[in-house]
Coordinates of C-alpha atoms in Angstrom, one line a residue:
Chain C
M1 CA -87.1 -136.7 -68.4
S2 CA -90.3 -138.7 -68.7
I3 CA -90.5 -141.7 -71.1
E4 CA -93.7 -142.8 -72.8
I5 CA -93.9 -146.1 -74.5
R6 CA -96.8 -146.4 -77.0
N7 CA -98.0 -149.7 -78.4
I8 CA -94.6 -151.1 -79.1
K9 CA -94.5 -154.3 -81.1
K10 CA -91.4 -156.3 -82.0
N11 CA -91.1 -159.7 -83.6
F12 CA -87.9 -161.7 -84.2
G13 CA -89.0 -164.0 -87.1
Q14 CA -92.0 -165.9 -85.9
F15 CA -91.3 -165.1 -82.2
S16 CA -93.2 -162.2 -80.8
A17 CA -90.9 -160.5 -78.3
L18 CA -93.1 -157.5 -77.5
N19 CA -96.9 -157.5 -78.2
D20 CA -98.5 -154.0 -77.9
V21 CA -96.6 -152.7 -74.9
S22 CA -97.5 -149.3 -73.5
L23 CA -95.9 -147.8 -70.4
D24 CA -95.4 -144.4 -68.9
V25 CA -92.3 -143.6 -66.8
P26 CA -92.6 -140.3 -65.0
S27 CA -89.5 -138.1 -64.7
G28 CA -87.1 -139.1 -61.9
E29 CA -88.6 -142.5 -61.2
L30 CA -86.7 -145.8 -60.8
V31 CA -88.7 -148.5 -62.6
A32 CA -88.0 -152.2 -62.7
L33 CA -88.9 -154.3 -65.7
L34 CA -89.4 -157.7 -64.1
G35 CA -90.1 -161.0 -65.9
P36 CA -88.7 -164.4 -66.7
S37 CA -86.0 -164.8 -69.3
G38 CA -87.2 -164.4 -72.8
C39 CA -90.2 -162.3 -71.8
G40 CA -89.1 -159.3 -73.8
K41 CA -87.9 -157.0 -71.1
T42 CA -84.4 -156.6 -72.4
T43 CA -85.8 -156.0 -75.9
L44 CA -88.0 -153.2 -74.5
L45 CA -85.0 -151.6 -72.8
R46 CA -82.9 -151.8 -76.0
I47 CA -85.7 -150.3 -78.0
I48 CA -85.8 -147.4 -75.6
A49 CA -82.1 -147.0 -76.0
G50 CA -82.4 -147.2 -79.8
L51 CA -80.3 -150.4 -80.0
E52 CA -83.3 -152.2 -81.5
T53 CA -86.0 -150.8 -83.8
P54 CA -89.6 -151.6 -83.0
D55 CA -91.8 -153.0 -85.7
S56 CA -94.5 -150.5 -84.8
G57 CA -95.3 -148.1 -82.0
N58 CA -93.6 -145.0 -80.6
I59 CA -91.1 -144.0 -77.9
L60 CA -91.6 -140.5 -76.5
F61 CA -88.9 -138.7 -74.5
H62 CA -90.3 -135.7 -72.6
G63 CA -93.4 -135.7 -74.9
N64 CA -91.4 -135.7 -78.1
D65 CA -91.3 -138.6 -80.5
A66 CA -87.9 -140.2 -80.3
T67 CA -88.7 -143.4 -82.2
E68 CA -86.6 -142.4 -85.2
R69 CA -83.9 -140.7 -83.3
Q70 CA -80.3 -142.0 -83.6
V71 CA -78.9 -143.8 -80.6
Q72 CA -76.2 -141.1 -80.2
E73 CA -78.8 -138.4 -80.0
R74 CA -81.1 -140.0 -77.4
E75 CA -79.0 -138.9 -74.4
V76 CA -79.4 -142.2 -72.6
G77 CA -77.0 -144.0 -70.4
F78 CA -76.9 -147.7 -70.8
V79 CA -75.3 -150.2 -68.4
F80 CA -74.8 -153.7 -69.9
Q81 CA -75.2 -157.0 -68.1
H82 CA -71.6 -157.9 -68.8
Y83 CA -70.3 -154.4 -68.3
A84 CA -69.0 -153.9 -71.9
L85 CA -66.1 -151.9 -70.6
F86 CA -63.5 -151.1 -73.3
R87 CA -60.9 -153.7 -72.4
H88 CA -57.9 -151.9 -74.0
M89 CA -58.5 -148.6 -72.1
T90 CA -57.8 -147.7 -68.5
V91 CA -60.7 -147.1 -66.2
F92 CA -60.1 -143.3 -66.6
E93 CA -60.3 -143.5 -70.4
N94 CA -63.4 -145.7 -70.2
V95 CA -65.2 -143.0 -68.2
A96 CA -63.8 -140.2 -70.4
F97 CA -64.8 -141.9 -73.6
G98 CA -68.2 -140.3 -73.9
L99 CA -66.7 -136.9 -73.5
R100 CA -63.7 -137.4 -75.8
V101 CA -65.8 -138.6 -78.8
R102 CA -67.9 -135.4 -78.8
P103 CA -67.5 -133.0 -81.8
K104 CA -64.9 -130.3 -81.2
H105 CA -67.2 -127.5 -80.4
T106 CA -69.0 -129.3 -77.6
R107 CA -66.0 -131.3 -76.3
P108 CA -64.8 -130.2 -72.8
S109 CA -61.2 -129.3 -72.4
D110 CA -58.7 -131.9 -71.2
A111 CA -58.6 -130.4 -67.7
E112 CA -62.4 -130.3 -67.6
I113 CA -62.6 -134.0 -68.7
K114 CA -60.1 -134.9 -66.0
R115 CA -62.1 -133.1 -63.4
R116 CA -65.4 -134.7 -64.4
V117 CA -64.0 -138.2 -64.6
H118 CA -62.4 -138.0 -61.2
E119 CA -65.7 -136.6 -59.8
L120 CA -67.6 -139.6 -61.2
L121 CA -65.0 -142.1 -60.0
E122 CA -65.4 -140.5 -56.6
L123 CA -69.1 -140.9 -56.9
V124 CA -68.8 -144.6 -57.5
Q125 CA -66.0 -144.7 -54.8
L126 CA -63.4 -146.1 -57.2
D127 CA -61.1 -143.1 -57.8
W128 CA -58.1 -145.2 -56.8
L129 CA -58.6 -147.5 -59.7
A130 CA -58.3 -144.9 -62.4
D131 CA -55.1 -146.3 -64.0
R132 CA -56.2 -150.0 -64.0
Y133 CA -57.5 -151.9 -66.9
P134 CA -61.0 -153.5 -66.7
P135 CA -59.8 -157.1 -66.7
Q136 CA -57.9 -156.3 -63.5
L137 CA -61.1 -155.4 -61.6
S138 CA -63.7 -157.5 -59.8
G139 CA -67.2 -157.8 -61.2
G140 CA -68.7 -155.4 -58.7
Q141 CA -66.0 -152.8 -59.5
R142 CA -66.5 -153.2 -63.2
Q143 CA -70.2 -152.6 -62.9
R144 CA -69.7 -149.4 -60.9
I145 CA -67.2 -148.2 -63.5
A146 CA -69.7 -149.0 -66.2
L147 CA -72.2 -146.9 -64.3
A148 CA -69.8 -144.0 -64.0
R149 CA -69.1 -144.2 -67.7
A150 CA -72.8 -144.1 -68.5
L151 CA -73.3 -141.1 -66.2
A152 CA -70.3 -139.2 -67.7
V153 CA -72.3 -138.0 -70.7
E154 CA -75.0 -136.6 -68.3
P155 CA -77.8 -138.8 -69.7
K156 CA -81.4 -137.8 -69.3
V157 CA -82.3 -141.4 -68.8
L158 CA -80.4 -144.3 -67.3
L159 CA -81.1 -147.8 -68.6
L160 CA -79.7 -150.8 -66.9
D161 CA -79.8 -154.3 -68.4
E162 CA -79.7 -156.9 -65.6
P163 CA -77.0 -154.8 -63.9
F164 CA -76.3 -157.2 -61.1
G165 CA -77.1 -160.5 -63.0
A166 CA -73.4 -161.6 -63.3
L167 CA -72.4 -160.8 -59.7
D168 CA -72.5 -163.1 -56.7
A169 CA -75.2 -162.9 -54.1
K170 CA -73.5 -160.7 -51.6
V171 CA -72.0 -158.1 -53.9
R172 CA -75.4 -158.0 -55.7
K173 CA -77.2 -157.1 -52.5
E174 CA -74.7 -154.4 -51.6
L175 CA -74.7 -152.9 -55.1
R176 CA -78.5 -152.7 -55.4
R177 CA -78.8 -150.7 -52.2
W178 CA -76.0 -148.5 -53.5
L179 CA -77.9 -148.0 -56.8
R180 CA -81.0 -147.0 -54.8
R181 CA -79.0 -144.4 -52.8
L182 CA -77.3 -143.2 -56.0
H183 CA -80.7 -142.7 -57.6
D184 CA -82.0 -140.9 -54.6
E185 CA -79.1 -138.5 -54.9
L186 CA -79.2 -137.9 -58.7
H187 CA -83.0 -138.3 -59.4
I188 CA -82.3 -139.4 -63.0
T189 CA -85.2 -141.3 -64.7
S190 CA -84.0 -144.9 -64.6
I191 CA -85.3 -148.2 -65.9
F192 CA -83.6 -151.5 -65.0
V193 CA -84.3 -154.9 -66.2
T194 CA -84.2 -157.9 -63.9
H195 CA -85.5 -161.4 -63.5
D196 CA -85.0 -161.3 -59.7
Q197 CA -88.2 -160.4 -58.0
E198 CA -86.4 -159.6 -54.7
E199 CA -84.2 -157.1 -56.5
A200 CA -87.2 -155.4 -58.2
L201 CA -89.2 -155.3 -55.1
E202 CA -86.4 -153.9 -53.0
V203 CA -84.9 -151.2 -55.3
A204 CA -87.7 -149.9 -57.6
D205 CA -90.3 -147.2 -57.1
R206 CA -92.5 -149.1 -59.5
V207 CA -92.4 -152.6 -60.8
V208 CA -93.6 -153.5 -64.3
V209 CA -94.2 -157.3 -64.5
I210 CA -93.8 -158.6 -68.0
N211 CA -94.7 -162.0 -69.4
R212 CA -94.5 -163.3 -73.0
G213 CA -94.1 -159.8 -74.5
K214 CA -97.0 -158.3 -72.5
I215 CA -97.3 -156.2 -69.4
E216 CA -99.1 -158.1 -66.7
Q217 CA -99.1 -155.5 -64.0
I218 CA -97.7 -152.1 -63.1
G219 CA -97.6 -150.9 -59.6
T220 CA -95.5 -150.1 -56.5
P221 CA -93.6 -153.1 -55.0
Q222 CA -96.3 -153.2 -52.3
E223 CA -99.2 -153.2 -54.8
V224 CA -97.8 -155.9 -57.0
Y225 CA -96.8 -158.1 -54.1
D226 CA -100.0 -157.7 -52.1
H227 CA -102.5 -157.5 -54.9
P228 CA -101.3 -159.5 -57.9
V229 CA -103.8 -159.1 -60.8
S230 CA -103.1 -162.4 -62.5
P231 CA -102.0 -166.0 -61.7
F232 CA -98.7 -165.3 -63.4
V233 CA -97.8 -162.3 -61.2
Y234 CA -98.9 -164.2 -58.1
Q235 CA -96.6 -167.1 -59.0
F236 CA -93.7 -164.9 -60.1
L237 CA -93.5 -162.7 -57.0
G238 CA -92.6 -165.0 -54.2
N239 CA -93.5 -168.5 -53.2
V240 CA -97.1 -169.5 -53.5
N241 CA -99.4 -172.5 -53.0
Q242 CA -101.6 -173.2 -55.9
F243 CA -105.0 -175.0 -55.7
D244 CA -107.3 -176.2 -58.4
S245 CA -110.8 -174.8 -57.6
H246 CA -114.0 -173.8 -59.2
I247 CA -116.3 -170.9 -58.8
H248 CA -120.1 -171.3 -58.5
Q249 CA -122.5 -168.4 -57.8
G250 CA -120.2 -166.2 -55.8
S251 CA -118.3 -168.9 -53.9
A252 CA -115.3 -171.0 -54.5
Q253 CA -114.2 -174.3 -53.1
V254 CA -110.5 -174.1 -52.2
A255 CA -108.9 -177.2 -50.5
G256 CA -112.3 -178.0 -48.9
V257 CA -112.8 -174.5 -47.7
D258 CA -115.8 -172.5 -49.0
L259 CA -114.9 -168.9 -49.9
K260 CA -117.4 -166.1 -50.5
L261 CA -116.4 -164.1 -53.6
D262 CA -118.3 -160.9 -54.1
A263 CA -117.0 -160.4 -57.6
H264 CA -118.3 -163.6 -59.0
E265 CA -122.0 -163.6 -58.0
D266 CA -123.2 -164.6 -61.5
T267 CA -120.5 -167.1 -62.4
Q268 CA -121.7 -170.6 -62.9
N269 CA -119.4 -173.6 -62.3
T270 CA -116.3 -172.2 -63.7
P271 CA -112.9 -173.8 -63.1
A272 CA -110.5 -171.5 -61.2
L273 CA -107.1 -171.3 -59.7
A274 CA -106.6 -170.3 -56.1
F275 CA -103.4 -169.0 -54.5
V276 CA -102.2 -168.7 -50.9
R277 CA -98.8 -167.4 -49.8
P278 CA -96.9 -169.8 -47.5
H279 CA -97.0 -167.2 -44.7
D280 CA -100.8 -167.1 -45.0
I281 CA -101.2 -170.8 -44.1
E282 CA -102.1 -171.0 -40.4
I283 CA -101.4 -174.2 -38.5
Y284 CA -103.1 -175.3 -35.2
N285 CA -102.8 -178.4 -33.2
T286 CA -106.5 -178.3 -32.3
Q287 CA -109.5 -177.7 -34.5
K288 CA -111.0 -174.2 -34.6
T289 CA -114.8 -174.4 -34.4
D290 CA -115.4 -170.9 -35.7
R291 CA -113.4 -171.4 -38.9
I292 CA -113.3 -173.9 -41.8
G293 CA -110.1 -175.5 -42.6
F294 CA -108.7 -178.9 -43.4
E295 CA -106.6 -181.6 -41.7
A296 CA -103.0 -182.4 -42.8
I297 CA -99.9 -184.3 -41.9
V298 CA -96.5 -182.6 -41.4
R299 CA -94.1 -184.1 -43.9
Y300 CA -91.0 -182.0 -43.7
V301 CA -89.7 -179.2 -41.4
N302 CA -86.8 -176.9 -42.2
A303 CA -86.1 -174.6 -39.2
V304 CA -83.0 -172.8 -40.5
G305 CA -83.3 -169.0 -40.6
P306 CA -85.9 -166.6 -39.2
L307 CA -88.8 -168.4 -40.8
V308 CA -89.6 -172.1 -40.4
K309 CA -90.6 -173.8 -43.6
V310 CA -93.1 -176.7 -43.2
E311 CA -94.4 -179.0 -45.9
L312 CA -97.9 -180.3 -45.2
E313 CA -99.8 -183.1 -46.9
R314 CA -103.6 -182.9 -47.0
N315 CA -105.5 -186.0 -45.7
D316 CA -107.8 -186.1 -48.7
H317 CA -105.2 -185.1 -51.3
T318 CA -101.5 -186.0 -52.0
E319 CA -100.7 -182.4 -53.0
L320 CA -98.0 -180.8 -50.8
I321 CA -98.7 -177.4 -49.2
E322 CA -95.9 -175.1 -48.2
A323 CA -96.2 -173.1 -45.0
E324 CA -94.0 -170.5 -43.3
L325 CA -94.2 -169.6 -39.6
T326 CA -92.2 -167.8 -37.1
Q327 CA -89.7 -169.6 -34.9
E328 CA -91.9 -168.6 -31.9
R329 CA -95.0 -170.1 -33.3
F330 CA -93.1 -173.2 -34.4
R331 CA -91.9 -173.8 -30.8
E332 CA -95.5 -173.3 -29.5
L333 CA -96.8 -175.9 -31.9
K334 CA -93.8 -178.3 -31.4
L335 CA -94.2 -179.5 -35.0
T336 CA -92.5 -182.8 -36.0
P337 CA -92.8 -184.8 -39.2
A338 CA -95.9 -187.2 -39.3
Q339 CA -97.8 -185.0 -36.8
H340 CA -101.5 -184.3 -37.5
V341 CA -102.5 -180.7 -37.6
H342 CA -105.4 -178.4 -38.6
V343 CA -104.7 -175.9 -41.4
Y344 CA -106.5 -172.6 -42.1
P345 CA -105.6 -170.7 -45.2
R346 CA -106.2 -166.9 -45.1
N347 CA -106.0 -164.2 -47.8
V348 CA -106.9 -166.7 -50.5
R349 CA -107.0 -165.2 -54.1
V350 CA -109.1 -166.9 -56.7
F351 CA -108.7 -166.4 -60.4
A352 CA -111.2 -167.7 -62.9
A353 CA -109.3 -170.0 -65.2
Chain J
M1 CA -47.0 -170.9 -41.1
S2 CA -46.8 -174.6 -40.8
A3 CA -50.3 -175.0 -42.0
T4 CA -49.5 -173.1 -45.2
A5 CA -46.4 -175.2 -45.7
T6 CA -48.5 -178.4 -45.3
T7 CA -51.1 -177.3 -47.8
Q8 CA -48.4 -176.3 -50.3
Y9 CA -46.7 -179.7 -49.9
S10 CA -49.9 -181.6 -50.2
S11 CA -50.9 -179.6 -53.3
Y12 CA -47.5 -180.4 -54.8
R13 CA -48.0 -184.1 -54.0
N14 CA -51.4 -184.0 -55.6
K15 CA -49.9 -182.5 -58.7
V16 CA -47.3 -185.2 -59.0
A17 CA -49.9 -187.9 -58.4
R18 CA -52.2 -186.4 -61.0
S19 CA -49.5 -186.1 -63.6
R20 CA -48.6 -189.8 -63.1
A21 CA -52.3 -190.8 -63.3
T22 CA -52.8 -189.1 -66.6
S23 CA -49.5 -189.6 -68.4
E24 CA -48.5 -192.4 -70.8
P25 CA -45.7 -195.0 -70.2
V26 CA -42.2 -193.7 -70.8
W27 CA -41.6 -195.7 -74.0
I28 CA -44.7 -194.3 -75.7
R29 CA -43.6 -190.7 -74.8
Y30 CA -40.2 -191.3 -76.3
L31 CA -41.6 -193.0 -79.4
L32 CA -43.9 -190.1 -80.1
T33 CA -41.2 -187.5 -79.5
T34 CA -38.8 -189.4 -81.8
I35 CA -41.3 -189.7 -84.6
A36 CA -42.2 -186.0 -84.4
L37 CA -38.5 -184.9 -84.3
T38 CA -37.6 -187.2 -87.2
F39 CA -40.3 -185.7 -89.4
L40 CA -39.4 -182.2 -88.5
T41 CA -35.7 -182.9 -89.3
L42 CA -36.4 -184.6 -92.6
F43 CA -39.0 -182.3 -94.0
L44 CA -38.2 -178.9 -92.5
F45 CA -34.7 -178.6 -91.1
V46 CA -32.8 -180.5 -93.8
P47 CA -34.5 -178.6 -96.8
L48 CA -33.9 -175.3 -95.0
A49 CA -30.3 -176.1 -94.4
A50 CA -30.0 -177.4 -98.0
V51 CA -31.2 -174.1 -99.4
F52 CA -28.5 -172.1 -97.6
T53 CA -25.7 -174.7 -98.2
E54 CA -26.5 -174.8 -101.9
A55 CA -26.7 -171.0 -102.1
L56 CA -23.3 -170.6 -100.6
R57 CA -21.6 -173.7 -102.2
K58 CA -19.7 -171.6 -104.8
G59 CA -18.7 -169.0 -102.2
F60 CA -20.1 -165.8 -100.8
D61 CA -19.1 -163.8 -103.9
T62 CA -21.2 -165.9 -106.3
Y63 CA -24.0 -165.6 -103.8
I64 CA -24.0 -161.8 -103.8
T65 CA -23.5 -161.7 -107.6
A66 CA -26.6 -163.8 -108.0
L67 CA -28.6 -161.4 -105.8
V68 CA -27.4 -158.1 -107.4
D69 CA -28.0 -159.4 -110.9
P70 CA -30.3 -156.9 -112.6
D71 CA -32.9 -159.5 -113.3
A72 CA -32.8 -160.6 -109.7
L73 CA -33.1 -157.0 -108.5
S74 CA -36.0 -156.5 -110.8
A75 CA -37.7 -159.6 -109.5
I76 CA -37.2 -158.4 -105.9
K77 CA -38.7 -155.0 -106.8
L78 CA -41.7 -156.6 -108.5
T79 CA -42.4 -158.9 -105.6
F80 CA -42.3 -155.9 -103.2
I81 CA -44.6 -153.9 -105.5
A82 CA -47.1 -156.7 -105.7
A83 CA -47.0 -157.2 -101.9
L84 CA -47.2 -153.4 -101.2
I85 CA -50.4 -153.1 -103.2
A86 CA -52.0 -156.5 -102.3
V87 CA -51.4 -156.3 -98.5
P88 CA -53.0 -152.9 -97.8
L89 CA -55.9 -153.7 -100.1
N90 CA -56.6 -157.0 -98.4
L91 CA -56.1 -155.3 -95.0
V92 CA -58.9 -152.9 -95.8
F93 CA -61.1 -155.6 -97.3
G94 CA -60.4 -158.1 -94.5
V95 CA -61.4 -155.5 -91.8
A96 CA -64.5 -154.4 -93.7
A97 CA -65.6 -158.0 -94.3
A98 CA -65.0 -159.1 -90.7
W99 CA -66.7 -156.0 -89.4
A100 CA -69.8 -156.6 -91.6
I101 CA -70.0 -160.3 -90.8
T102 CA -69.6 -160.0 -87.1
K103 CA -71.3 -156.8 -86.2
F104 CA -74.3 -156.8 -88.5
E105 CA -77.1 -159.1 -89.5
F106 CA -77.9 -159.2 -93.2
K107 CA -79.1 -161.5 -95.9
G108 CA -76.5 -163.5 -97.8
K109 CA -74.1 -163.4 -94.9
S110 CA -73.3 -167.1 -95.1
I111 CA -72.6 -166.8 -98.8
L112 CA -70.2 -164.0 -98.1
I113 CA -68.4 -166.2 -95.6
T114 CA -68.1 -169.0 -98.1
L115 CA -66.9 -166.6 -100.8
I116 CA -64.1 -165.3 -98.6
D117 CA -62.8 -168.9 -98.4
L118 CA -62.9 -169.4 -102.1
P119 CA -59.2 -168.6 -102.8
F120 CA -58.3 -171.3 -100.2
A121 CA -60.5 -173.8 -102.0
V122 CA -59.5 -173.2 -105.5
S123 CA -56.1 -174.1 -107.1
P124 CA -53.9 -171.1 -107.6
V125 CA -53.4 -172.1 -111.2
I126 CA -57.2 -171.8 -111.8
A127 CA -57.1 -168.4 -110.1
G128 CA -54.4 -167.2 -112.5
L129 CA -56.4 -168.7 -115.4
I130 CA -59.5 -166.8 -114.4
Y131 CA -57.7 -163.5 -114.9
V132 CA -56.3 -164.7 -118.3
L133 CA -59.9 -165.5 -119.4
I134 CA -61.2 -162.1 -118.3
F135 CA -58.4 -159.8 -119.2
G136 CA -56.4 -161.8 -121.8
I137 CA -56.5 -160.8 -125.5
Q138 CA -59.0 -163.6 -126.2
G139 CA -60.8 -162.8 -122.9
W140 CA -64.0 -160.9 -122.1
F141 CA -62.4 -157.5 -121.9
G142 CA -59.5 -158.4 -124.1
S143 CA -60.4 -156.2 -127.1
A144 CA -61.5 -153.3 -125.0
L145 CA -58.1 -153.3 -123.2
V146 CA -56.1 -153.6 -126.4
D147 CA -58.1 -150.7 -127.9
N148 CA -57.2 -148.5 -124.9
D149 CA -53.6 -149.8 -124.9
I150 CA -53.9 -151.3 -121.3
K151 CA -51.9 -154.4 -120.5
V152 CA -53.2 -156.5 -117.6
I153 CA -52.1 -160.0 -118.5
F154 CA -48.3 -160.6 -118.8
A155 CA -47.8 -157.3 -117.0
I156 CA -47.7 -155.9 -113.5
P157 CA -51.5 -155.4 -113.1
G158 CA -52.2 -159.0 -113.7
I159 CA -49.6 -160.1 -111.2
V160 CA -51.1 -157.7 -108.6
L161 CA -54.6 -159.0 -109.3
A162 CA -53.6 -162.6 -108.9
T163 CA -51.7 -161.9 -105.7
I164 CA -54.7 -160.0 -104.3
F165 CA -56.9 -163.0 -105.1
V166 CA -54.8 -165.7 -103.5
T167 CA -54.2 -163.6 -100.3
F168 CA -57.5 -162.1 -99.6
P169 CA -58.9 -164.6 -97.0
F170 CA -56.0 -164.3 -94.5
V171 CA -57.0 -161.0 -92.7
A172 CA -60.7 -161.7 -92.7
R173 CA -60.2 -165.3 -91.5
E174 CA -58.0 -164.2 -88.7
L175 CA -60.4 -161.4 -87.5
I176 CA -63.8 -163.1 -87.9
P177 CA -63.5 -165.6 -85.0
L178 CA -61.8 -163.0 -82.8
M179 CA -64.5 -160.4 -83.4
Q180 CA -67.2 -163.0 -83.0
A181 CA -65.8 -164.0 -79.6
Q182 CA -65.6 -160.3 -78.5
G183 CA -69.3 -159.7 -79.4
K184 CA -71.0 -156.4 -80.0
D185 CA -71.3 -155.1 -76.5
E186 CA -68.4 -152.7 -76.6
E187 CA -69.5 -151.2 -79.9
E188 CA -73.0 -150.8 -78.6
A189 CA -71.6 -149.1 -75.5
G190 CA -69.7 -146.7 -77.7
L191 CA -72.8 -146.0 -79.7
V192 CA -74.8 -145.1 -76.6
L193 CA -72.0 -142.9 -75.4
G194 CA -72.4 -140.9 -78.6
A195 CA -69.5 -142.2 -80.7
S196 CA -69.9 -142.2 -84.5
G197 CA -69.4 -145.4 -86.5
W198 CA -66.0 -144.2 -87.6
Q199 CA -65.0 -143.4 -84.0
I200 CA -66.2 -146.8 -82.9
L201 CA -64.1 -148.5 -85.6
W202 CA -60.9 -146.6 -84.7
R203 CA -61.2 -146.3 -81.0
I204 CA -62.9 -149.6 -80.0
T205 CA -63.0 -152.3 -82.7
L206 CA -59.5 -152.0 -84.2
P207 CA -57.6 -151.6 -80.9
N208 CA -59.4 -154.7 -79.7
V209 CA -58.2 -156.8 -82.6
K210 CA -54.8 -155.3 -83.3
W211 CA -52.7 -158.4 -82.7
G212 CA -55.0 -160.6 -84.8
L213 CA -54.9 -158.0 -87.5
L214 CA -51.1 -157.8 -87.5
Y215 CA -51.0 -161.6 -87.6
G216 CA -53.3 -161.6 -90.6
V217 CA -51.2 -159.0 -92.3
I218 CA -48.0 -161.0 -91.8
L219 CA -49.5 -164.1 -93.2
T220 CA -50.9 -162.1 -96.2
N221 CA -47.5 -160.7 -96.8
A222 CA -45.7 -164.1 -96.6
R223 CA -48.2 -165.5 -99.1
A224 CA -48.1 -162.5 -101.4
M225 CA -44.4 -162.6 -101.7
G226 CA -44.2 -166.4 -102.0
E227 CA -47.1 -167.0 -104.4
F228 CA -46.1 -169.1 -107.4
G229 CA -49.0 -170.8 -109.2
A230 CA -51.4 -167.9 -109.9
V231 CA -48.7 -165.4 -110.6
S232 CA -47.0 -167.9 -113.0
V233 CA -50.0 -168.1 -115.2
V234 CA -50.5 -164.4 -115.6
S235 CA -46.9 -163.3 -115.6
G236 CA -45.6 -164.5 -119.0
H237 CA -42.1 -164.9 -117.4
I238 CA -40.5 -162.0 -119.1
R239 CA -37.1 -161.7 -117.5
G240 CA -36.4 -158.4 -115.7
M241 CA -40.0 -157.4 -116.4
T242 CA -42.7 -159.7 -115.1
N243 CA -40.8 -162.1 -113.0
T244 CA -41.4 -162.2 -109.2
L245 CA -38.9 -163.9 -106.9
P246 CA -40.5 -167.4 -107.0
L247 CA -40.7 -167.2 -110.8
H248 CA -37.1 -166.1 -111.0
V249 CA -36.0 -169.0 -108.9
E250 CA -37.8 -171.4 -111.3
I251 CA -36.1 -169.8 -114.4
L252 CA -32.7 -170.0 -112.9
Y253 CA -33.2 -173.6 -111.8
N254 CA -34.4 -174.6 -115.3
E255 CA -31.3 -173.1 -116.7
Y256 CA -29.1 -175.3 -114.4
N257 CA -27.9 -172.2 -112.6
Y258 CA -28.3 -173.9 -109.3
A259 CA -26.1 -171.6 -107.2
A260 CA -28.1 -168.5 -108.3
A261 CA -31.4 -170.3 -108.0
F262 CA -30.7 -171.3 -104.4
A263 CA -29.3 -167.8 -103.6
V264 CA -32.6 -166.2 -104.7
A265 CA -34.5 -169.0 -102.9
S266 CA -32.6 -168.2 -99.7
L267 CA -34.2 -164.8 -99.8
L268 CA -37.6 -166.4 -99.7
A269 CA -36.5 -168.7 -97.0
L270 CA -35.2 -165.7 -94.9
L271 CA -38.6 -164.1 -95.4
A272 CA -40.2 -167.2 -94.1
L273 CA -38.0 -167.2 -91.0
V274 CA -38.7 -163.5 -90.4
T275 CA -42.4 -164.3 -90.7
L276 CA -42.1 -167.1 -88.2
A277 CA -40.2 -164.9 -85.8
L278 CA -42.9 -162.1 -86.0
K279 CA -45.6 -164.7 -85.6
T280 CA -44.0 -166.1 -82.5
F281 CA -43.6 -162.5 -81.1
I282 CA -47.3 -161.8 -81.7
E283 CA -48.4 -165.0 -80.1
W284 CA -46.1 -164.2 -77.1
Q285 CA -47.7 -160.7 -76.8
V286 CA -51.2 -162.1 -77.0
A287 CA -50.4 -164.7 -74.3
R288 CA -48.8 -162.1 -72.1
N289 CA -51.9 -159.9 -72.4
A290 CA -54.1 -162.9 -71.6
I291 CA -52.0 -163.6 -68.5
Q292 CA -52.1 -160.0 -67.3
H293 CA -55.9 -160.2 -67.7
E294 CA -56.1 -163.5 -65.9
S295 CA -54.1 -162.4 -62.9
A296 CA -56.8 -159.8 -62.1

């Protein structure tokens, strides 16, 4: 089922949680709402579920207005950050709950409920825990039960609020791959909220970057990572070096480097911000005559892991620049602290401030 | 094997060292224990023992006679009637108030919380007096009640009203912190899964607070049966008619009928002991559940 979000606004007192948010989620897609805490992403998810009411705007399910529809009638599955499993019920009863509370004429028989619950528990690979109580399970197990419970009512939409937020790093990684596989199997329209850019980029078909109640960018993980449309998105998705700059008649000065900017031909002397990813900082021991760069001193080297992290200090500026290079390149350059090097940034993005 | 043994031993040694590091000198510990025990003995055990000794001083037969006296039986009956009406009403009210306060946002919430505490803050005598002023012959509804031949003050309805008033905070006070700690997540999960408000109340909210609820009910009951001040004002002390157990004790005592007074008082003391036993049982249940959950 497709979801359309039209001009949603929501204020909590003076605080504007969502400011005119519109978004289309096509049927069967897995979408991540990504943003820092307090950006409004959870509020948006809860509005879609019907747990919050928007001040204005509409929610459309499959083209039909569902803004005024009761939570119970929305046919959504919701997975809470802290699982929200019913603590006094067994795992089996938790998953069966959505079926048991149905009115008599639509309620499946006990045998049918039993069959469906065990089917779902098998799907989340926890059939052997059916008789346990939620507090006896690990965090990862609880979250999978919560997912099975949400799926039991055969929702048209699956909404997940920071589903892996309360888990430790390893379980988190495992579970998000598992969620991706599950989605590929079930093809249920899913929206999940996260503040973890790695999670969003790895799992989602599309990423919606939200900041201060507004959507900054919508795109595939590749698009938003490679072509951020705003300084916020650039900074939020991965590490980045930021330079103060200014644009004048189609060129910008970034760290002493002149950049041609086709889009800003007519701009006169405007302050700007320039961004370069650490892996786009090239380091050489000798000067390249065909390129313009700047000189710097190596301040700090961390060679743990596949990428070597190097902190550089420009000769004319105290600002530190972060660079990442492969172990191979690092060995070629033989970098040590206090060494003088030549630095050439590439793929510089400039935003008029 | 030996490695485990060593760790176990060292953790044991650490524990001993820590307990020494954090504990007070021996004499302070003994002093504090002695003070506590002396107080307990003087103010709790001795009076409790005195009630039963005095009650049985003139023999077991006198004791039983005092209890099966028609006036005493009538007092017992009235006390049970008052409790039987007040406790269920306050149970419903307490659940409703706690549910409203913890699961919803609305204007005037803090005023409601303060109002719930009012019976704790106000003297029971004032509570009784309020009902006399409202329902008494000289009160607001006095003439209307007389016209319709309804008796509230100096009758059972007044006693029930006063009992409800003094006991209404217990259930709500017990449930509010508990339900606040549990949050709204489970209710919201129920909602999304298609449950109606009624189903959520019966299947999620109440089972989650059942021990706290029972605890509140037991305290309500103890107070409802033991209340003296408020009931005394509205009762009129008509023997065999509007006397509850505590009032009956007072009357017997004022008539120098000590053996009978203490015999009836011993019933109230027994009620207190049963209440304490139930309370301990519930606390034990809650702790056991907590341990079960912890061990996961």
